XYZ file of C-alpha atoms in Angstrom:
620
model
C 0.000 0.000 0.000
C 1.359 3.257 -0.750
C 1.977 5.699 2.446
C 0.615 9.137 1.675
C 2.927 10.796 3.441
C 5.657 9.373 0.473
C 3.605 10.847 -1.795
C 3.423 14.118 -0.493
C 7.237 14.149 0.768
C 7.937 13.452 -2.858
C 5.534 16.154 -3.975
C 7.132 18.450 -1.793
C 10.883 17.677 -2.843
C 9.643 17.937 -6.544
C 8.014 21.662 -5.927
C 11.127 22.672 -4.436
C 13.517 21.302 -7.314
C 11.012 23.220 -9.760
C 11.348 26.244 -8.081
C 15.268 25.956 -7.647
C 15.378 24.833 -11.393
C 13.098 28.468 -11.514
C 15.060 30.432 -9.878
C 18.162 29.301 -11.220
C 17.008 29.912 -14.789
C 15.747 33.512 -13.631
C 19.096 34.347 -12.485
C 21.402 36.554 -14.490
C 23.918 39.396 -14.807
C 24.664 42.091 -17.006
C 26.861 45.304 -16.879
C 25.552 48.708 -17.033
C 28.742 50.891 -18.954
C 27.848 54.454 -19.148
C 28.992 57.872 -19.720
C 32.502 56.663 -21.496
C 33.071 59.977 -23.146
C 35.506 58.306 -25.469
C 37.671 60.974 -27.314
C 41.070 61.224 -24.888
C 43.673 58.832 -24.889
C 42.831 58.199 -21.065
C 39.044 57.996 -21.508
C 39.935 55.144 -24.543
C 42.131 53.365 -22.130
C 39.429 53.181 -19.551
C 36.827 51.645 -22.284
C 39.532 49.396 -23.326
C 40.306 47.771 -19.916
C 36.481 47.609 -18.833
C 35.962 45.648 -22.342
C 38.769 43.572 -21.059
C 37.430 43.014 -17.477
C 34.237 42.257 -18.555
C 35.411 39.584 -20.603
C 36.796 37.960 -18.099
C 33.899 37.349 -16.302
C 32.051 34.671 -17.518
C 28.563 35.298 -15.640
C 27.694 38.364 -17.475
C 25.179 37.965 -20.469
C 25.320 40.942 -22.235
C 26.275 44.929 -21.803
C 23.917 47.925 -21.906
C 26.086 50.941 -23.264
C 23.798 53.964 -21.799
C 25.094 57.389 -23.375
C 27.343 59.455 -24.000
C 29.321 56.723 -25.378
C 31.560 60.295 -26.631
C 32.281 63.754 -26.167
C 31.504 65.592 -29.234
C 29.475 62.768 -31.129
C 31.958 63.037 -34.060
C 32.079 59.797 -36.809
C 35.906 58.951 -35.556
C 34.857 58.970 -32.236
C 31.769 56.907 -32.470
C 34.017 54.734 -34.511
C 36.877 54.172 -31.890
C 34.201 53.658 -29.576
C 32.328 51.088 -31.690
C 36.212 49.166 -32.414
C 36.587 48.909 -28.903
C 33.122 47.582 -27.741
C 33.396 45.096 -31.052
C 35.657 43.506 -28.970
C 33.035 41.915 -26.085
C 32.711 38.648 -26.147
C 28.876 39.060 -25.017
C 26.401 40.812 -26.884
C 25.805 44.817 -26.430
C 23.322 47.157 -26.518
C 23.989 51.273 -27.106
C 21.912 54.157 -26.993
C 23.349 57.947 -27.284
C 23.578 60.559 -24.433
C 23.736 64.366 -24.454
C 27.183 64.394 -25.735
C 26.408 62.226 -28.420
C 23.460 64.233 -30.052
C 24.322 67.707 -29.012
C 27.349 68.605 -30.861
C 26.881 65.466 -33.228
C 28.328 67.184 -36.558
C 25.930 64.672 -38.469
C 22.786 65.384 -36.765
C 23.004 62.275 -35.097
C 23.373 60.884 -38.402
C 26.766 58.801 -37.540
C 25.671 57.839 -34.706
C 22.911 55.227 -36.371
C 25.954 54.797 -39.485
C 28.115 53.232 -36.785
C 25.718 51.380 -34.057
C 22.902 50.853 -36.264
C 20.251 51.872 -33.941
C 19.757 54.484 -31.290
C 16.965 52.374 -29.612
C 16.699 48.826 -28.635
C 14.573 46.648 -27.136
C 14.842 42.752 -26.377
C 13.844 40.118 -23.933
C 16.181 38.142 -21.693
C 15.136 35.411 -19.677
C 11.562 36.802 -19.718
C 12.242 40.436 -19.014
C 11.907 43.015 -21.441
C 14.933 45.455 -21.801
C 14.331 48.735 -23.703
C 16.383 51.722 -24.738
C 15.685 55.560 -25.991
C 18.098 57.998 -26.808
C 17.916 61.554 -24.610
C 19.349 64.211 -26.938
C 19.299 67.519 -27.094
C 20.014 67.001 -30.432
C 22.245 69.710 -32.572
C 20.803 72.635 -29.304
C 21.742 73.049 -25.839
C 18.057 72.415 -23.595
C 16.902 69.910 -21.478
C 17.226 66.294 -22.898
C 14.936 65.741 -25.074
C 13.645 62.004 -26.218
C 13.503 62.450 -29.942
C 10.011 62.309 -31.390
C 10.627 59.168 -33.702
C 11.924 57.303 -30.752
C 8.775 57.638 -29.183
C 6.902 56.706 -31.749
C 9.336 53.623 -31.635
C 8.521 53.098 -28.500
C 4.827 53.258 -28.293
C 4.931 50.605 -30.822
C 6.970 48.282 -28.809
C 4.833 48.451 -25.991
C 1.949 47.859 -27.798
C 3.733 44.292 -28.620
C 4.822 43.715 -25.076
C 2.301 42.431 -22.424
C 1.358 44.592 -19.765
C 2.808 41.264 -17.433
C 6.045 41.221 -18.900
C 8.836 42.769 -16.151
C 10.420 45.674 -17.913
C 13.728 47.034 -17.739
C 13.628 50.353 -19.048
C 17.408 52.500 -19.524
C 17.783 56.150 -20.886
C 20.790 58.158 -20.673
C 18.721 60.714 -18.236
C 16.863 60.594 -15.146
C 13.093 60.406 -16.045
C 12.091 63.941 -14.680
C 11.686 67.173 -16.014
C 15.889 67.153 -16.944
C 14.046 65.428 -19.906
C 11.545 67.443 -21.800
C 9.280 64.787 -22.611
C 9.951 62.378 -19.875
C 6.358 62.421 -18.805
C 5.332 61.126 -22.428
C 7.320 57.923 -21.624
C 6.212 57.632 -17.821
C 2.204 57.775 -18.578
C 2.474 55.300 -21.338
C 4.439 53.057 -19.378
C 1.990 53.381 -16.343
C 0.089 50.128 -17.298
C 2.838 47.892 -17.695
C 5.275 45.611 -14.991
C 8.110 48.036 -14.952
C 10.229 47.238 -12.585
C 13.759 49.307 -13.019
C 14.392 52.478 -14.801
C 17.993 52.775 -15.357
C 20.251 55.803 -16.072
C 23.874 57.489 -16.646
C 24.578 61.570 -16.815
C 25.357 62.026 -13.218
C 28.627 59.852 -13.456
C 27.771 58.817 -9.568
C 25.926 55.654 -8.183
C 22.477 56.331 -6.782
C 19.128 55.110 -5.938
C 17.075 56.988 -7.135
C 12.700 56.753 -7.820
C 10.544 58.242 -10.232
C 6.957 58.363 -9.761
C 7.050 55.234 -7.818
C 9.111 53.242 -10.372
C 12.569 51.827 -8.588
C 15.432 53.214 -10.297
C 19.519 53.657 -10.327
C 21.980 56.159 -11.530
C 24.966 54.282 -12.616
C 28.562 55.675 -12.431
C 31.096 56.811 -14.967
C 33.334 54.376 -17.092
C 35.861 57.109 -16.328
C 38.793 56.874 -13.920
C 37.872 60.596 -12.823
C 41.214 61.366 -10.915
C 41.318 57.918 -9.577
C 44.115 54.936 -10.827
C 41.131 52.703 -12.555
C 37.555 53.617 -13.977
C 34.530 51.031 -13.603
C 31.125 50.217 -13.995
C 27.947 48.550 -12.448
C 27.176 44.553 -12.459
C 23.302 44.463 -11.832
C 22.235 40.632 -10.815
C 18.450 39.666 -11.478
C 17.537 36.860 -9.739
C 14.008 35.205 -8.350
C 12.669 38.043 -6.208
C 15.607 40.796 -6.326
C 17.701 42.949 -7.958
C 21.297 44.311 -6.875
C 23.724 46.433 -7.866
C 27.707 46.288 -7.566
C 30.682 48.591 -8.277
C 33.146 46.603 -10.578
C 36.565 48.516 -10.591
C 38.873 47.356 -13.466
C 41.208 45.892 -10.990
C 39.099 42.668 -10.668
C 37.697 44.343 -7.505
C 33.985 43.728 -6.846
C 32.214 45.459 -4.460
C 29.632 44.672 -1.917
C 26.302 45.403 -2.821
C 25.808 49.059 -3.112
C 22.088 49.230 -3.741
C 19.194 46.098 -3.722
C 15.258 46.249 -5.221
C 12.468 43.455 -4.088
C 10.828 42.309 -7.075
C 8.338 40.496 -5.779
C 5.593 43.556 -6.447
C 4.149 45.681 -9.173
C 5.221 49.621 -8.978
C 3.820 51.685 -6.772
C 2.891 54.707 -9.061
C 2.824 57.794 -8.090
C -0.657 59.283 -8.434
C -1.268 62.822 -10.489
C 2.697 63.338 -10.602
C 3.237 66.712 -12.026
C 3.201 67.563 -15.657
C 3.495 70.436 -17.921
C 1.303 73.421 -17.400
C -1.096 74.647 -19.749
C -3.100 77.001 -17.634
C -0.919 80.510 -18.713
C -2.683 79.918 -22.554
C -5.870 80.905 -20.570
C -4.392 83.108 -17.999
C -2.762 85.076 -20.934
C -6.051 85.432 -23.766
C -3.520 87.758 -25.988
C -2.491 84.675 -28.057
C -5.125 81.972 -29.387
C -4.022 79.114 -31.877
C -5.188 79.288 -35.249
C -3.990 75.568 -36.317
C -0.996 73.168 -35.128
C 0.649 70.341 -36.972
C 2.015 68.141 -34.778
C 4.866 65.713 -36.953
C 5.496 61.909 -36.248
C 9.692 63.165 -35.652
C 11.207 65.978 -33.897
C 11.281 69.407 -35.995
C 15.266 70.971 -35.589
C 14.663 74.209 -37.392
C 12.974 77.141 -38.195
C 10.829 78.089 -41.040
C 10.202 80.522 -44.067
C 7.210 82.202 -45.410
C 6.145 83.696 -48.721
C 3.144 84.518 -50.424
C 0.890 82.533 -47.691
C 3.076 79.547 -47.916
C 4.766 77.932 -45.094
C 8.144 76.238 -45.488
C 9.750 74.111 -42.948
C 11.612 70.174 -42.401
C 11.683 67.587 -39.607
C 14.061 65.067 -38.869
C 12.730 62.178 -40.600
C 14.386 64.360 -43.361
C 11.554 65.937 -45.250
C 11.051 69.205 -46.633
C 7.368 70.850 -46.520
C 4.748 73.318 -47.382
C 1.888 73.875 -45.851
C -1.195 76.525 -46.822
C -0.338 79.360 -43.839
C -4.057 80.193 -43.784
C -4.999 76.354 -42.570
C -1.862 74.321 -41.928
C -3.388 71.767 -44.838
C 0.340 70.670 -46.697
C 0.684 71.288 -50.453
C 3.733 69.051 -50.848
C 6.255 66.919 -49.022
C 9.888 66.232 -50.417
C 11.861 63.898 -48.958
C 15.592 63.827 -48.257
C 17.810 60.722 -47.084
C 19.035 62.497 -44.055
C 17.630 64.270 -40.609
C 17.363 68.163 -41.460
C 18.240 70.760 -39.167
C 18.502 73.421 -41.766
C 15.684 76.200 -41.886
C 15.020 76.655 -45.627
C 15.886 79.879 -47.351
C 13.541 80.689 -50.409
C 14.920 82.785 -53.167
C 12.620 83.366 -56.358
C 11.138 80.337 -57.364
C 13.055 77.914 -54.841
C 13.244 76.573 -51.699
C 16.965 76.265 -50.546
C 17.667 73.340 -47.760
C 20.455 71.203 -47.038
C 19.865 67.766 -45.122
C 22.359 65.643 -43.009
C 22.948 63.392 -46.000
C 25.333 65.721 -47.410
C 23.600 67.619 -50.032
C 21.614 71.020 -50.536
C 18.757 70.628 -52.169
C 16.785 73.366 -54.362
C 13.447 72.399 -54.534
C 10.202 74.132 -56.817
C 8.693 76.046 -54.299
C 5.366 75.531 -55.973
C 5.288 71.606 -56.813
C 7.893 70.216 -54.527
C 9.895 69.059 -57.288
C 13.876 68.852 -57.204
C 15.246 71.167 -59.682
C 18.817 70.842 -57.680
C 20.743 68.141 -55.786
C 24.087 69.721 -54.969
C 26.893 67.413 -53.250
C 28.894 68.562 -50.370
C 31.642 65.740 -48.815
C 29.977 65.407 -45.429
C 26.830 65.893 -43.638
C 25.363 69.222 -43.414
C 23.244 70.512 -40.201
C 23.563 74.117 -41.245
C 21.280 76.626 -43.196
C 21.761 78.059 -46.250
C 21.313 81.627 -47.617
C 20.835 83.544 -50.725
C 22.161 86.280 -52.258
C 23.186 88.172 -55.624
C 21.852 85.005 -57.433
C 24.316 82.892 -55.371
C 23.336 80.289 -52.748
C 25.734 79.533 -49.811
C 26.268 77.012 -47.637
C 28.896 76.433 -45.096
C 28.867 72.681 -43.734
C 30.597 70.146 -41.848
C 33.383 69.124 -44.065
C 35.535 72.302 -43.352
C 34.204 74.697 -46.411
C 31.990 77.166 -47.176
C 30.756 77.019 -51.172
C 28.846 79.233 -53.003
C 26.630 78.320 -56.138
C 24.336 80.047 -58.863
C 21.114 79.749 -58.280
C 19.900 79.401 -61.901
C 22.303 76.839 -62.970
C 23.621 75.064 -59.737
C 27.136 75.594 -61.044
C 29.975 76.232 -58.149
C 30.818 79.913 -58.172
C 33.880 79.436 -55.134
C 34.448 77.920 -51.955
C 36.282 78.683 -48.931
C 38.480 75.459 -47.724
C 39.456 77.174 -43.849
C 36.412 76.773 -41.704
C 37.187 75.018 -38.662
C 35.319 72.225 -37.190
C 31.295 72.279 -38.669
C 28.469 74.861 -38.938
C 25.419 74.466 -37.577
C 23.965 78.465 -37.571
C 22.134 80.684 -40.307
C 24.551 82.821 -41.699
C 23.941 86.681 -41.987
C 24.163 88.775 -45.289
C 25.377 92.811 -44.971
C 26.700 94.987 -47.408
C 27.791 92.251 -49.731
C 29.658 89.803 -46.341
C 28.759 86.774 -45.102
C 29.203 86.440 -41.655
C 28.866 82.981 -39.542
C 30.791 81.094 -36.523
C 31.844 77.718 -36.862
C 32.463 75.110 -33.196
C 35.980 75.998 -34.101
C 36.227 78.672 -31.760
C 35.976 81.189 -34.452
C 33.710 83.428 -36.665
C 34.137 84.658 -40.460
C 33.614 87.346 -42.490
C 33.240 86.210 -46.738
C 33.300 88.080 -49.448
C 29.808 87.146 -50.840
C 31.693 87.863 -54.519
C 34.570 85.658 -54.333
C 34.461 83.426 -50.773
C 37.955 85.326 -49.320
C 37.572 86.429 -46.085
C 37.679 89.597 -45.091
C 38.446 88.860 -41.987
C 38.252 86.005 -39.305
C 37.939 86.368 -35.611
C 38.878 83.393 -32.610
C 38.015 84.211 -29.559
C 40.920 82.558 -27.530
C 39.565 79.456 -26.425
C 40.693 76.068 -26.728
C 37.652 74.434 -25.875
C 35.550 74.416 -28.870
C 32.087 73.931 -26.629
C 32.618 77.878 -25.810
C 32.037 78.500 -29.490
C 30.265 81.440 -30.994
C 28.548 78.728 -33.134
C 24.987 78.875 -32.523
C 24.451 82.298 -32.764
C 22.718 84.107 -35.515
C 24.955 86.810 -35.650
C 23.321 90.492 -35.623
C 24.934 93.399 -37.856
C 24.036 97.060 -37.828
C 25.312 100.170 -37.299
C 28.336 98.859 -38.726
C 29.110 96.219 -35.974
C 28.447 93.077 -35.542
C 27.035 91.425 -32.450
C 27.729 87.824 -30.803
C 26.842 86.115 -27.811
C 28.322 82.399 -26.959
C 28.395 79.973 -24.569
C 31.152 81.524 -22.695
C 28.856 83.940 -21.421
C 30.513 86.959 -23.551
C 28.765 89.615 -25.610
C 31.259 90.513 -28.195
C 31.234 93.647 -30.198
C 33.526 93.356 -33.734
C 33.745 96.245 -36.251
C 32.221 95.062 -39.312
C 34.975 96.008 -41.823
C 37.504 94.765 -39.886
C 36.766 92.178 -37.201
C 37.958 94.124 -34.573
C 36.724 93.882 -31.452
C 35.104 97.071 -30.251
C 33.732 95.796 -26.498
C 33.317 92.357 -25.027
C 32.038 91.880 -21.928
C 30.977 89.177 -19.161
C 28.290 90.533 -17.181
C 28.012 88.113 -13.974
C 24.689 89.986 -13.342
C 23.722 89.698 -16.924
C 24.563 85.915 -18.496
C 24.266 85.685 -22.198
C 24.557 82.831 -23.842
C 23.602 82.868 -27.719
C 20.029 83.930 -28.075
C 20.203 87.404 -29.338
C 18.263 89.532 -31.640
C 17.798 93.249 -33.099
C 14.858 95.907 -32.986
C 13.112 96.496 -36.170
C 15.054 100.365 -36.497
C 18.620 98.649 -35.697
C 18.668 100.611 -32.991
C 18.759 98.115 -30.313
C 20.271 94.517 -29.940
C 18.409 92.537 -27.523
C 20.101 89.330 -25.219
C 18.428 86.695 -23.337
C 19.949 85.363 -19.786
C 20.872 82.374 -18.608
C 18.803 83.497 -15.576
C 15.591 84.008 -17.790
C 15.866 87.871 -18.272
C 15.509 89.890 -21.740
C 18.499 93.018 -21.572
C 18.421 95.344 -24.583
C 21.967 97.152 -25.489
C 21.781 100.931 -27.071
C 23.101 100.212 -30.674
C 23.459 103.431 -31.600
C 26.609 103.795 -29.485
C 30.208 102.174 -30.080
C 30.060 101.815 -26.051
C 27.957 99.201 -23.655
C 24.897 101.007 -22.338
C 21.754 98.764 -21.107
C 18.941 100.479 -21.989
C 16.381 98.167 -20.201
C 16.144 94.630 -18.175
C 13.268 93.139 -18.645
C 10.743 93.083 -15.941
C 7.287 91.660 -14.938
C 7.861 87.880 -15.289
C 11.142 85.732 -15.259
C 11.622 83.023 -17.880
C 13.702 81.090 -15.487
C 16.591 79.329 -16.033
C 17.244 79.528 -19.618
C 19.591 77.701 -22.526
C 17.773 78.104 -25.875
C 19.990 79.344 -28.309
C 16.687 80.635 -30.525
C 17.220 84.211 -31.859
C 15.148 87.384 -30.003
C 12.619 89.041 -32.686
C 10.802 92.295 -32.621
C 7.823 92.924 -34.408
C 5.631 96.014 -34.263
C 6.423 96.982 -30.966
C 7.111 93.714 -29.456
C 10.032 91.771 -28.080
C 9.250 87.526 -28.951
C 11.659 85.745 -26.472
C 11.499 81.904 -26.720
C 12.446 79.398 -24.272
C 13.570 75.597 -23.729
C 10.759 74.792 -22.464
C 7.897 75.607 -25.051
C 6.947 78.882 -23.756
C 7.454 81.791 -25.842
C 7.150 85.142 -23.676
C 6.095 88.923 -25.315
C 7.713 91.841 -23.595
C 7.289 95.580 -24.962
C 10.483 96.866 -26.995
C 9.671 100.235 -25.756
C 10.695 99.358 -21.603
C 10.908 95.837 -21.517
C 7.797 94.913 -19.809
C 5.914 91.795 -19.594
C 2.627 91.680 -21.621
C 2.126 88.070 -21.815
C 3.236 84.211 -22.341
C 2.084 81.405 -24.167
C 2.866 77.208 -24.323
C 2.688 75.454 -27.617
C 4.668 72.744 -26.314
C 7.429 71.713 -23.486
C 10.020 71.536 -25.830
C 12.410 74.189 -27.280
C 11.630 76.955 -29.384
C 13.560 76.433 -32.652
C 11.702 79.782 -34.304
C 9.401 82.688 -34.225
C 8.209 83.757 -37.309
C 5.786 86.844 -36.873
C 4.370 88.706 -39.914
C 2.137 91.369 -40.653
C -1.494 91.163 -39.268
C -0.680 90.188 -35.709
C 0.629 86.958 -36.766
C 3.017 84.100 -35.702
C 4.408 80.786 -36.935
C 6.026 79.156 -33.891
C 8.111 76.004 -34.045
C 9.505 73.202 -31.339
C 12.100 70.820 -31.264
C 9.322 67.892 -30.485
C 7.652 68.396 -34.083
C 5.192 70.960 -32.899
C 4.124 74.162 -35.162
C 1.453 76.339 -34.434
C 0.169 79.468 -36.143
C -1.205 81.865 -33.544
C -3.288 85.061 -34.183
C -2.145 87.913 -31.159
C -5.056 90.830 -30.238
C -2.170 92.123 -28.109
């Protein structure tokens, strides 16, 4: 006869061997690697021997690479960066930081040439892993998830069931650091997430957003020390924990442990961006908005009731200004962060795929198709029947419009463009991130002159200025926090100033009569110089509201009275030219401002980074 209490000891040992077999199974390891910055022999050297290190371990499965795999985002770097990682004998997954995107001389371009991707998503052992890129891409803001990510994104959820235990890595924290991070938070709200994983800080920390568990992971880098490192995270049956690998073969104790036995606690009505000041402030009312399926990364033109503008899926469009209904879409093989420039019957635009394109402004049709030798994420003008362009591959070329023949080029610009250049008096004038800023001979391409302005560190750049000219000078504002004052004939420099009271960076602008050159702050104020006078007078600071703290590098524009400021943040704020004071504030979006494009009739065409455009009609 068989004793029951056999049967149920062997019942027992057998549910225990399942769930050991279980657990075992569940178990594994993989190595967060972030912030690398490869571009320094030292930085290379750490990525090299954490390559090395992590092949000696045989427990880890696979390697998450979680931004700014560089430090300018430059095709050589991504490359050396790419050689070295090539050399894991696991499997690896990259997505691009900050330092990747933002001074990325292909718009981002190389960095999907090189790594194929700048998403992924995959399961292990039944969790799902998935990976966005951050940005700012080609303009210093907030990070910014670019729009065709998330529309990535949304897609793979919709494939992934809301059971499924998600792993979820971005080069950012998922706050407001990130423009858009509440875009990925509420769509993730129904699903099992139970880690959200991030670089940027270059520190270890536990961190939690919204009630989701998360971890800052530190830098690959030595940072003063002998050795650099990284994180091994360990999922097994009911946790997850986190430990410091230094290079030496030195693991650390658990600096940080999760239970995963439970869903995420969400937080409930976190905060999101505020939409309330369109109705506090009735001076602006939308007229129509387009909203595109990619981010939008420049500004626009407009003539005869025709809107012109691109997006980074690489088209080129018009739209009917009266409606926002499009009249034609061309499309480009590159991202486009060049505002078109329309000069009789075409519209100029250069894309990241390395040529400028001259397309019928009417039909859409390309009439021109002209190669330059790398990618271009700058914006063309026109003038005297010559369109010129100065790119990414060092020169600066000018061609006829009519017959798209080369008229001259300019071999000596340093590092790439990325501004709109500025006609006067037959000059071109642009900077370059080469530390430097030219003056062309619109006839011939010589310069006239060419200005550096000392530094060795090409981030401090007067590159993403649109330069203003009149009165015979010519006006810049850079990241070093310097307004600089240069003669116009001769590039001399009549005044330059840092104002620790006053901190420009970039976003500049001129009155409608020349007569005044306007600044935006770092610390969300509008100042307006006197341009009438070779000396620095401050004529006004603008008062009434504070834009807070403040990065756009969007120009200032006056128009019938009234000082448009725009923000990183998708406010654009109206102050009165004649004092500076506040008159009133509106949201399109809560991403940067690339443009603002008023025109007669109390009119404006506003533009954002996340694909937004919206015409608004102002009875103020």
């Amino acid at each position: 006869m068989i004793s029951y209490r056999k049967i149920y000891i062997v019942l027992f040992l057998l549910n225990v061997s399942i769930v050991v077999l279980a657990a075992s199974t569940t178990t594994f390891k993989f190595a967060l690697v972030t912030d690398t910055h490869i571009g320094s022999l030292d930085n290379n050297e750490d990525l090299i021997r954490t390559v090395e290190d992590i092949n000696s371990i045989s427990e880890i499965s696979f390697v998450i690479v979680s931004g700014d795999v560089t430090e300018f985002g430059s095709f050589e770097e991504l490359k050396r960066a790419k050689d070295i990682l090539d050399n894991l004998k696991v499997p690896y997954y990259s997505i691009p930081g900050n330092h990747d995107a933002n001074w990325s001389e292909s718009g981002t371009n190389d960095f999907l040439r090189v790594f194929g991707n700048e998403t992924f998503g995959f399961e292990y052992k039944g969790y799902k892993f998935i990976g966005l890129a951050s940005g700012p891409n080609m303009r210093m803001s907030p990070g910014q998830i670019p729009r065709e990510n998330l529309t990535w994104f949304f897609d793979e959820l919709e494939n992934t069931s809301k059971e499924t235990p998600i792993i979820y890595i971005n080069h950012y924290p998922m706050d407001e650091g990130l423009n858009n991070w509440f875009e990925v938070m509420d769509a993730l709200r129904p699903y099992n997430v139970k880690l959200m994983l991030c670089g940027h800080g270059h520190t270890n920390r536990a961190m939690n957003f919204e009630g989701v568990n998360a971890a800052m992971c530190r830098s690959n880098l030595r940072a003063g020390k002998e050795y650099g490192g990284y994180n091994i995270i360990t999922v097994d049956s009911d946790s997850i924990y986190f430990q410091e690998r230094i290079v030496t073969k030195e693991t650390n104790t658990p600096w940080l442990a999760y239970s995963l036995s439970q869903k995420p606690n969400w937080v409930d009505n976190p905060p999101r961006p505020d939409y309330t000041i369109n109705t506090n402030h009735p001076y602006a009312s939308e007229v129509w908005s387009i909203q595109e399926e990619s981010d939008m990364g420049s500004g626009m033109a407009f003539k005869n009731n025709v809107l012109y503008y691109t997006n980074t899926k690489g088209e080129i469009k018009a739209v009917n200004a009266s409606d926002g209904s499009e009249l034609w879409s061309y499309k480009t093989e590159g991202k486009i962060y060049s505002t078109p420039y329309v000069y009789n019957d075409l519209v100029w635009c250069a894309s990241s795929d390395t040529y400028l394109y001259g397309i019928n402004k009417d039909n859409g049709k390309e009439i021109f198709k002209l190669k330059n030798n790398k990618a271009v994420v700058s914006s063309p003008v026109c003038t005297d029947d010559k369109v010129i362009l100065s790119g990414g591959d060092g020169y600066c070329r000018a061609w006829n419009v009519f017959s798209g023949e080369k008229v001259w080029e300019f071999d000596s610009v340093k590092n790439f463009v990325v501004t709109r250049p500025a006609v006067n008096d037959g000059i071109l004038f642009f900077g370059s991130w080469g530390n430097e800023f030219y003056a062309l001979n619109v006839e011939n391409g010589k310069p006239k002159w060419i200005w550096n302005n000392g530094h060795t560190n090409r981030m401090l750049s007067p590159a993403q200025v649109y330069p203003v000219i009149t009165n015979g000078r010519v006006y810049l504002a850079s990241p070093d926090r310097f307004m600089t004052v240069l003669d116009e004939k001769t590039g001399e420099v009549i005044w330059r100033y840092n104002d620790p009271d006053n901190r420009v960076r970039e976003s500049i602008g001129v009155s409608e009569d020349g007569a005044t050159v306007y600044a935006k702050t770092m610390d969300g104020n509008i100042i307006a110089i006197d341009a009438t006078l070779p000396e620095r007078r401050i004529k006004w600071v603008s008062s009434g509201e504070n834009m807070g703290y403040e990065l756009a590098p969007t120009a200032l524009v006056e128009k019938d009275g009234v000082v448009y400021a725009p923000t990183d943040k998708g406010n654009i704020y109206a102050f009165a030219a004649s004092d500076g004071k506040f008159l009133w504030k509106y949201r399109i979006s809560n991403g940067l401002i690339n443009m603002i494009l008023p025109i007669d009739n109390r009119e404006l065409y506003v533009s954002a980074m996340d694909g937004r455009l919206v015409k608004l009609r102002i009875s103020r």
